[in-house]
Coordinates of C-alpha atoms in Angstrom, one line a residue:
M212 CA 61.6 72.1 26.1
P213 CA 59.1 69.8 27.3
E214 CA 59.5 66.1 26.8
A215 CA 57.9 65.1 23.6
L216 CA 55.2 62.6 24.1
P217 CA 55.2 59.1 22.2
P218 CA 54.2 58.8 18.8
T219 CA 50.7 57.4 17.9
I220 CA 49.6 54.6 15.6
A221 CA 46.0 53.8 14.2
V222 CA 44.6 51.0 16.4
S223 CA 43.9 49.5 12.6
E224 CA 47.7 49.3 12.1
L225 CA 48.6 47.5 15.2
R226 CA 51.0 44.6 15.0
V227 CA 52.6 42.1 17.5
G228 CA 55.7 43.3 18.8
L229 CA 54.6 47.0 19.6
Y230 CA 55.0 48.5 23.1
V231 CA 51.7 50.4 23.4
Y232 CA 50.0 52.6 26.1
L233 CA 46.2 52.3 26.8
D234 CA 45.0 55.9 28.1
L235 CA 41.9 54.2 29.9
G236 CA 41.1 53.6 33.6
W237 CA 42.0 50.0 34.8
M238 CA 38.5 49.0 34.8
D239 CA 37.8 50.0 31.5
H240 CA 40.1 47.3 29.7
P241 CA 40.7 43.7 30.4
F242 CA 44.6 43.7 30.6
P243 CA 46.6 43.6 33.9
L244 CA 48.7 46.8 32.7
N245 CA 48.1 50.0 31.0
R246 CA 51.3 49.5 29.2
F247 CA 52.7 46.6 27.5
K248 CA 54.2 44.8 24.6
I249 CA 51.7 43.5 22.3
T250 CA 52.3 39.4 22.0
T251 CA 49.1 38.0 20.5
Q252 CA 46.6 38.6 17.7
E253 CA 44.0 38.0 20.3
Q254 CA 45.4 41.1 22.2
I255 CA 45.0 43.2 19.2
D256 CA 41.5 42.1 18.7
T257 CA 40.6 43.1 22.2
I258 CA 42.0 46.3 21.8
R259 CA 40.0 47.3 18.6
S260 CA 37.2 46.3 20.4
L261 CA 37.8 49.2 23.0
G262 CA 36.6 51.8 20.5
L263 CA 39.8 53.8 20.5
Q264 CA 41.1 55.2 17.1
A265 CA 44.7 55.3 17.9
L266 CA 47.0 54.5 20.6
R267 CA 50.5 55.7 21.6
Y268 CA 53.6 53.6 21.7
S269 CA 57.2 53.3 22.4
P270 CA 59.6 53.0 19.7
E271 CA 62.3 52.2 22.0
L272 CA 60.4 49.3 23.7
S273 CA 58.9 47.8 20.5
D274 CA 60.3 45.1 18.4
A275 CA 62.1 46.9 15.3
R276 CA 60.1 44.6 12.7
A277 CA 56.9 46.0 14.4
L278 CA 57.5 49.8 14.0
P279 CA 55.7 51.9 11.6
D280 CA 57.8 52.9 8.4
A281 CA 58.3 56.4 9.8
V282 CA 58.5 57.3 13.3
A283 CA 57.7 60.9 14.5
P284 CA 57.4 62.2 17.7
E285 CA 53.7 63.4 18.9
N286 CA 52.9 66.8 17.3
G287 CA 50.5 67.7 19.9
H288 CA 47.4 67.7 18.0
A289 CA 47.4 64.7 15.9
N290 CA 46.2 62.3 18.8
Q291 CA 42.4 62.9 19.5
T292 CA 41.9 59.9 21.5
A293 CA 44.8 59.9 23.9
A294 CA 44.8 61.6 27.2
A295 CA 46.8 64.7 28.0
T296 CA 48.8 63.1 30.8
P297 CA 51.7 60.7 30.6
A298 CA 51.3 57.1 30.4
T299 CA 51.2 55.8 34.1
T300 CA 49.3 53.1 35.7
P301 CA 46.3 54.5 37.1
A302 CA 46.0 55.1 41.0
T303 CA 43.6 52.5 41.3
T304 CA 46.0 49.9 39.5
P305 CA 47.9 47.8 42.0
A306 CA 51.8 48.2 41.5
T307 CA 52.9 45.7 39.2
T308 CA 56.5 45.3 37.6
P309 CA 56.1 45.7 33.8
A310 CA 57.6 42.6 31.8
A311 CA 61.1 42.6 31.3
P312 CA 62.6 42.6 27.5
A313 CA 63.0 39.4 26.1
A314 CA 66.8 39.2 26.6
A315 CA 66.8 39.8 30.4
A316 CA 63.9 37.4 30.6
S317 CA 65.8 34.6 28.9
A318 CA 68.8 35.3 31.2
D319 CA 66.4 35.1 34.3
A320 CA 65.0 31.9 33.0
T321 CA 68.3 30.4 33.1
A322 CA 69.2 31.5 36.5
P323 CA 68.6 29.0 39.4
Q324 CA 65.3 29.4 40.8
S325 CA 64.6 29.5 44.5
T326 CA 61.6 27.2 45.2
P327 CA 60.7 27.4 49.0
A328 CA 58.8 24.4 50.6
P329 CA 55.0 24.7 51.2
S330 CA 54.2 24.7 55.0
E331 CA 52.1 22.2 57.0
P332 CA 49.3 25.1 57.5
W333 CA 49.5 25.6 53.7
K334 CA 49.1 21.7 52.7
K335 CA 46.1 21.4 55.5
S336 CA 44.5 24.4 54.2
C337 CA 44.5 22.9 50.7
S338 CA 43.6 19.5 52.0
R339 CA 40.6 21.0 53.9
C340 CA 39.6 23.0 50.7
E341 CA 39.5 19.8 48.7
R342 CA 37.6 18.0 51.2
Q343 CA 34.9 20.6 51.6
H344 CA 34.8 20.9 48.1
A345 CA 34.0 17.0 47.7
Q346 CA 31.5 17.1 50.4
S347 CA 29.8 20.1 48.8
S348 CA 29.7 18.2 45.5
R349 CA 28.1 15.1 47.0
A350 CA 25.6 17.4 48.7
V351 CA 24.5 19.1 45.6
K352 CA 24.4 15.5 43.8
S353 CA 21.9 14.3 46.5
V354 CA 19.8 17.3 46.2
F355 CA 19.1 16.8 42.6
A356 CA 18.8 13.0 43.2
Q357 CA 15.9 13.6 45.7
L358 CA 14.3 16.6 43.8
E359 CA 11.5 14.7 42.0
S360 CA 10.7 12.5 44.9
D361 CA 10.7 15.0 47.7
P362 CA 11.1 18.4 46.6
A363 CA 10.5 19.8 50.1
S364 CA 13.3 17.8 51.5
A365 CA 15.7 18.9 48.8
G366 CA 14.9 22.5 49.4
A367 CA 15.8 22.3 53.1
A368 CA 18.9 20.5 52.3
S369 CA 19.8 23.0 49.6
T370 CA 19.1 25.8 52.3
Q371 CA 21.5 24.2 54.8
L372 CA 24.2 23.8 52.1
V373 CA 24.4 27.4 51.3
Q374 CA 24.3 28.4 54.8
N375 CA 27.1 26.2 55.7
L376 CA 29.1 27.6 52.8
L377 CA 28.2 31.2 53.6
D378 CA 29.1 30.7 57.4
D379 CA 32.5 29.2 56.4
M380 CA 33.2 32.3 53.8
L381 CA 32.0 35.0 56.3
G382 CA 34.3 33.4 58.9
Q383 CA 37.2 34.2 56.8
Q384 CA 38.8 37.6 56.8
E385 CA 39.9 37.3 53.1
S386 CA 39.2 34.5 50.9
A387 CA 41.1 32.9 48.2
L388 CA 39.7 31.5 44.9
R389 CA 41.2 27.8 44.3
L390 CA 41.3 25.5 41.1
L391 CA 40.4 22.0 42.2
A392 CA 39.7 18.5 40.4
D393 CA 36.3 17.7 39.4
T394 CA 35.4 15.3 42.0
S395 CA 31.4 14.9 40.8
S396 CA 32.1 14.0 37.2
D397 CA 28.7 15.5 36.7
H398 CA 28.1 18.7 34.7
R399 CA 25.2 19.8 36.2
T400 CA 26.7 19.5 39.7
Q401 CA 29.8 21.1 39.0
H402 CA 28.1 24.1 37.2
A403 CA 25.5 24.6 40.0
L404 CA 28.4 24.6 42.6
N405 CA 30.8 26.8 40.6
V406 CA 27.8 29.5 40.0
S407 CA 26.8 29.2 43.9
V408 CA 30.4 29.9 45.0
L409 CA 31.3 32.4 42.4
S410 CA 28.2 34.4 43.3
L411 CA 28.7 34.3 47.1
L412 CA 32.4 35.5 46.5
L413 CA 31.1 38.3 44.1
G414 CA 28.1 39.2 46.4
R415 CA 30.5 39.5 49.2
A416 CA 32.8 41.7 47.3
L417 CA 29.8 44.0 46.7
Q418 CA 29.1 44.0 50.4
L419 CA 25.7 42.7 50.0
P420 CA 23.9 42.0 53.5
E421 CA 24.2 38.4 54.6
A422 CA 20.5 37.6 53.9
D423 CA 20.7 38.7 50.2
L424 CA 24.0 36.7 50.2
H425 CA 22.0 33.5 51.1
T426 CA 19.3 34.3 48.5
L427 CA 22.1 34.7 45.8
G428 CA 24.0 31.5 46.8
L429 CA 20.7 29.3 46.8
A430 CA 19.5 30.9 43.6
G431 CA 23.1 30.1 42.0
L432 CA 22.8 26.4 43.4
L433 CA 19.1 26.0 41.9
H434 CA 18.9 28.3 39.1
D435 CA 18.9 25.5 36.2
I436 CA 16.8 22.7 38.2
G437 CA 14.3 23.1 35.4
K438 CA 16.1 21.5 32.8
I439 CA 15.3 18.1 34.1
D440 CA 12.1 18.6 32.5
L441 CA 13.7 19.2 29.1
P442 CA 14.5 16.7 26.4
A443 CA 18.5 16.0 26.7
L444 CA 18.7 17.6 23.1
V445 CA 17.8 21.2 24.5
R446 CA 19.2 21.3 27.7
Y447 CA 22.2 23.2 27.0
R448 CA 22.5 26.0 24.7
D449 CA 24.4 25.7 21.3
A450 CA 25.3 28.1 18.7
D451 CA 23.8 25.9 16.2
M452 CA 20.4 25.7 17.8
S453 CA 17.4 26.0 15.9
A454 CA 14.8 28.8 16.8
A455 CA 12.4 25.8 17.9
H456 CA 15.2 24.4 20.0
L457 CA 16.1 27.8 21.3
K458 CA 12.4 28.5 22.4
V459 CA 12.3 25.2 24.2
Y460 CA 15.6 25.7 25.8
R461 CA 14.5 29.0 27.1
E462 CA 11.4 27.4 28.9
H463 CA 13.9 26.1 31.8
V464 CA 13.6 29.5 33.6
G465 CA 9.7 28.9 34.2
R466 CA 10.1 25.3 34.9
S467 CA 13.1 26.4 37.5
L468 CA 10.7 28.6 39.0
A469 CA 7.9 26.0 39.3
W470 CA 10.3 23.6 41.0
G471 CA 11.5 26.4 43.2
K472 CA 7.9 26.6 44.3
H473 CA 7.6 22.9 45.0
M474 CA 10.7 23.1 46.9
G475 CA 9.2 25.8 49.1
L476 CA 11.9 28.4 48.2
A477 CA 11.4 32.1 49.5
A478 CA 10.0 34.7 47.0
P479 CA 13.4 36.6 46.8
V480 CA 15.1 33.3 45.7
L481 CA 12.5 32.8 43.2
Q482 CA 13.0 36.2 41.8
V483 CA 16.5 35.9 41.5
I484 CA 16.1 32.4 39.7
A485 CA 13.3 34.2 37.3
Q486 CA 16.1 36.8 36.1
H487 CA 19.2 34.9 35.7
H488 CA 19.1 35.2 31.9
E489 CA 18.0 38.8 32.0
Y490 CA 20.7 41.2 30.7
A491 CA 21.2 44.9 31.3
D492 CA 20.8 45.8 27.7
G493 CA 17.3 44.2 27.4
S494 CA 18.8 41.3 25.3
G495 CA 18.1 38.4 27.8
F496 CA 15.0 36.1 28.3
P497 CA 12.3 35.3 29.3
Q498 CA 10.9 39.0 29.7
G499 CA 13.8 41.1 28.0
L500 CA 14.0 43.3 31.2
R501 CA 16.7 46.1 31.2
A502 CA 19.2 47.1 34.0
E503 CA 16.7 49.3 36.0
Q504 CA 14.4 46.5 36.3
I505 CA 17.1 43.6 37.4
G506 CA 17.9 43.0 41.1
T507 CA 21.5 43.4 42.2
A508 CA 21.6 39.5 42.9
S509 CA 19.9 38.6 39.7
S510 CA 22.8 40.7 37.7
I511 CA 25.4 38.9 39.8
L512 CA 24.0 35.5 39.0
A513 CA 23.6 36.4 35.3
L514 CA 27.3 37.2 35.1
V515 CA 28.7 34.6 36.6
N516 CA 26.4 32.0 35.1
H517 CA 27.7 33.5 31.6
Y518 CA 31.3 33.1 32.8
D519 CA 31.0 29.5 33.8
S520 CA 29.0 28.8 30.7
L521 CA 31.9 30.1 28.5
C522 CA 34.6 28.0 30.7
N523 CA 32.6 25.1 31.1
P524 CA 30.1 24.4 28.2
H525 CA 28.3 21.1 28.1
N526 CA 30.6 20.2 25.1
P527 CA 34.3 20.6 26.2
L528 CA 35.5 21.5 22.5
H529 CA 33.8 24.7 23.0
A530 CA 35.5 25.9 26.3
V531 CA 37.6 29.1 26.4
T532 CA 40.3 29.6 29.3
P533 CA 39.3 31.4 32.2
H534 CA 41.4 34.5 30.8
E535 CA 39.7 34.4 27.5
A536 CA 36.3 34.2 29.2
L537 CA 36.9 37.4 31.1
S538 CA 38.2 39.1 28.0
I539 CA 35.1 38.0 26.0
L540 CA 32.9 39.3 28.7
F541 CA 34.4 42.6 28.6
A542 CA 35.0 42.9 25.0
K543 CA 31.8 41.5 23.4
H544 CA 29.3 41.4 26.0
K545 CA 29.9 44.5 28.4
A546 CA 26.7 45.9 27.6
Q547 CA 24.9 43.0 28.7
H548 CA 26.2 43.4 32.3
E549 CA 25.8 46.2 34.9
H550 CA 29.0 47.9 34.9
R551 CA 29.7 48.0 38.7
T552 CA 29.2 44.0 38.8
L553 CA 31.2 43.3 35.9
S554 CA 34.3 45.6 37.4
A555 CA 34.0 44.0 40.5
F556 CA 33.9 40.6 39.1
I557 CA 37.2 41.2 37.0
R558 CA 38.7 42.8 39.9
M559 CA 38.1 39.7 41.9
M560 CA 39.0 37.1 39.4
G561 CA 42.1 38.9 38.8
I562 CA 42.6 38.9 34.8
Y563 CA 44.2 35.6 34.9
P564 CA 41.5 33.6 37.3
P565 CA 42.6 30.0 38.3
G566 CA 42.8 27.5 35.8
S567 CA 44.5 30.3 33.3
V568 CA 47.7 28.9 31.5
V569 CA 50.1 31.5 31.7
Q570 CA 53.8 32.7 30.9
L571 CA 55.8 34.5 33.5
S572 CA 58.1 37.2 33.1
D573 CA 61.1 34.9 33.3
E574 CA 59.4 32.8 30.5
R575 CA 58.6 29.9 32.6
Y576 CA 55.1 28.5 32.0
A577 CA 52.7 27.8 34.8
V578 CA 48.9 27.4 35.5
V579 CA 47.1 29.8 38.0
M580 CA 45.9 27.8 41.1
S581 CA 44.8 30.4 43.6
V582 CA 43.7 33.9 43.6
N583 CA 43.3 36.2 46.7
T584 CA 40.1 37.8 45.8
A585 CA 41.4 40.9 47.8
R586 CA 44.6 41.0 46.1
P587 CA 44.1 39.2 42.6
L588 CA 47.2 40.4 40.5
K589 CA 49.6 38.1 42.3
P590 CA 48.2 34.5 42.3
E591 CA 49.5 31.4 43.3
V592 CA 50.8 29.6 40.3
M593 CA 51.9 26.0 39.4
V594 CA 55.1 26.2 37.6
Y595 CA 56.8 23.8 35.3
E596 CA 60.7 23.8 35.2
R597 CA 63.3 21.8 33.4
Q598 CA 66.1 21.4 36.0
T599 CA 68.2 19.2 33.7
T600 CA 67.9 17.8 30.2
S601 CA 66.2 14.8 31.9
A602 CA 64.5 16.2 34.9
E603 CA 61.2 18.2 34.9
V604 CA 59.4 19.5 37.9
V605 CA 56.3 21.4 38.8
H606 CA 56.2 23.4 41.9
L607 CA 53.9 26.2 43.6
L608 CA 54.9 29.6 43.5
D609 CA 53.1 32.4 45.3
L610 CA 53.9 35.3 43.3
Q611 CA 53.1 37.7 46.3
Q612 CA 56.3 36.6 47.6
A613 CA 58.2 37.1 44.3
P614 CA 57.9 40.8 43.6
Q615 CA 60.4 40.4 40.7
L616 CA 57.8 38.4 38.7
N617 CA 54.6 38.8 37.1
I618 CA 52.5 37.4 34.7
L619 CA 53.5 38.0 31.2
R620 CA 50.7 36.7 28.9
S621 CA 47.9 33.9 28.8
L622 CA 48.0 30.9 26.6
R623 CA 45.7 28.2 25.3
P624 CA 46.8 24.8 26.7
Q625 CA 47.4 23.7 22.9
Q626 CA 50.1 26.5 22.8
L627 CA 52.2 25.0 25.3
P628 CA 55.3 22.6 24.6
R629 CA 54.3 19.2 24.6
P630 CA 56.3 18.3 27.7
V631 CA 55.1 21.3 29.8
L632 CA 51.3 20.3 29.0
L633 CA 52.0 16.6 29.9
C634 CA 53.7 18.1 33.0
L635 CA 51.1 20.6 34.0
S636 CA 48.1 18.7 33.1
P637 CA 45.7 21.8 32.6
K638 CA 42.2 20.9 33.9
P639 CA 39.9 20.1 30.9
R640 CA 36.9 21.8 33.4
Y641 CA 37.5 24.5 35.8
C642 CA 36.0 23.8 39.4
Y643 CA 36.2 26.5 41.9
F644 CA 36.1 26.7 45.8
F645 CA 37.2 29.1 48.5
E646 CA 39.5 28.8 51.3
R647 CA 41.2 31.2 53.9
V648 CA 43.9 33.4 52.8
L649 CA 47.2 32.4 54.7
N650 CA 49.4 35.3 55.9
P651 CA 53.2 34.9 54.5
A652 CA 54.5 33.1 57.8
E653 CA 52.1 30.3 57.5
R654 CA 52.5 29.8 53.8
L655 CA 56.0 28.8 53.7
A656 CA 58.0 26.1 55.9
E657 CA 60.8 27.2 58.2
P658 CA 64.3 26.7 56.5
E659 CA 65.8 23.5 58.0

């Protein structure tokens, strides 16, 4: 007799505690695995946004209280949405260990944890990354400061800054995306540098030619310069903005183009700036262009700008976590962004981008600090650990060197126990920069 397929449940009946299977390709949903136990209402909301009518689930791996009243084997024809093949992670999905049951995780959490010491090359790499980010932030701030008095010089300085970033990035075989402190204390500077760096990384992942990467990085740095002409009240979009204020806000695109011409920017850069709010479904502005009318660099910039605006809005009270931002882009705004670009961005950021607050499969809490953009599912995390009733420590852990561990779920900072929150101190704003990926021998100090 063939083995019975798992039973199905209507998506409308999903509940926390069910262990479910997603019969979709990895890039067709925002979760790190195709099979997992539902732990939050947010996961249920995301699954419902995928358009499925029913899911297969495992009674054996689900919490008893979450099971439907009657559990029956799959009858072979009731499930019209599930694929005919058994639930396995697609070949395109990197191998990842499923989350352990709660009892085993609890046992692991009480076991002594090995904490290899960071090596000198690793410390030097982090220090260099922080130093370059601080220098770049100062350079961006200087560009904005001289923009009105000497736009041509500001244009030349911007061009050189992006070339320096690009030379450094292309000199690295693989790049890691690192979370850093905000050294600029300036939302405009931080947003410009974030967007430029993330756009360059995504453009590289999509194998854009070097000239196109430079165009993209420069447009990313200068896409919002026209906002200096706007009243402070309408420089940043707000959900409660009146129609009149929204109209004025949208003028920043045209004003950015005008400033770009004063700075002597090349026509391809101006085109990307002009399209940085255009969306694939025609819902963008100022022209309402559709996918076939929008350049590749423009679609990259529009996506990265959207992501950073979710994570780092002008009002920090409206911020979402990096993990939530990716879920929102996928679940609510997938039609606005070109599919290949969005898929590459999710792959690059790794579901749990730097800055995400997470819980590991051994139940410890952590903050994602760095992601290898070529191998994103095993990031470097800062882990909280209570060693005794009175001693608390945080330490870095490279999940690529801990194959028995994986990320169980994402959390909002407010969900952390207070001692953990105080110890991990999640960043109120997310600043990103890149660094060279170290090999395993470089990452850890030799044992004494």
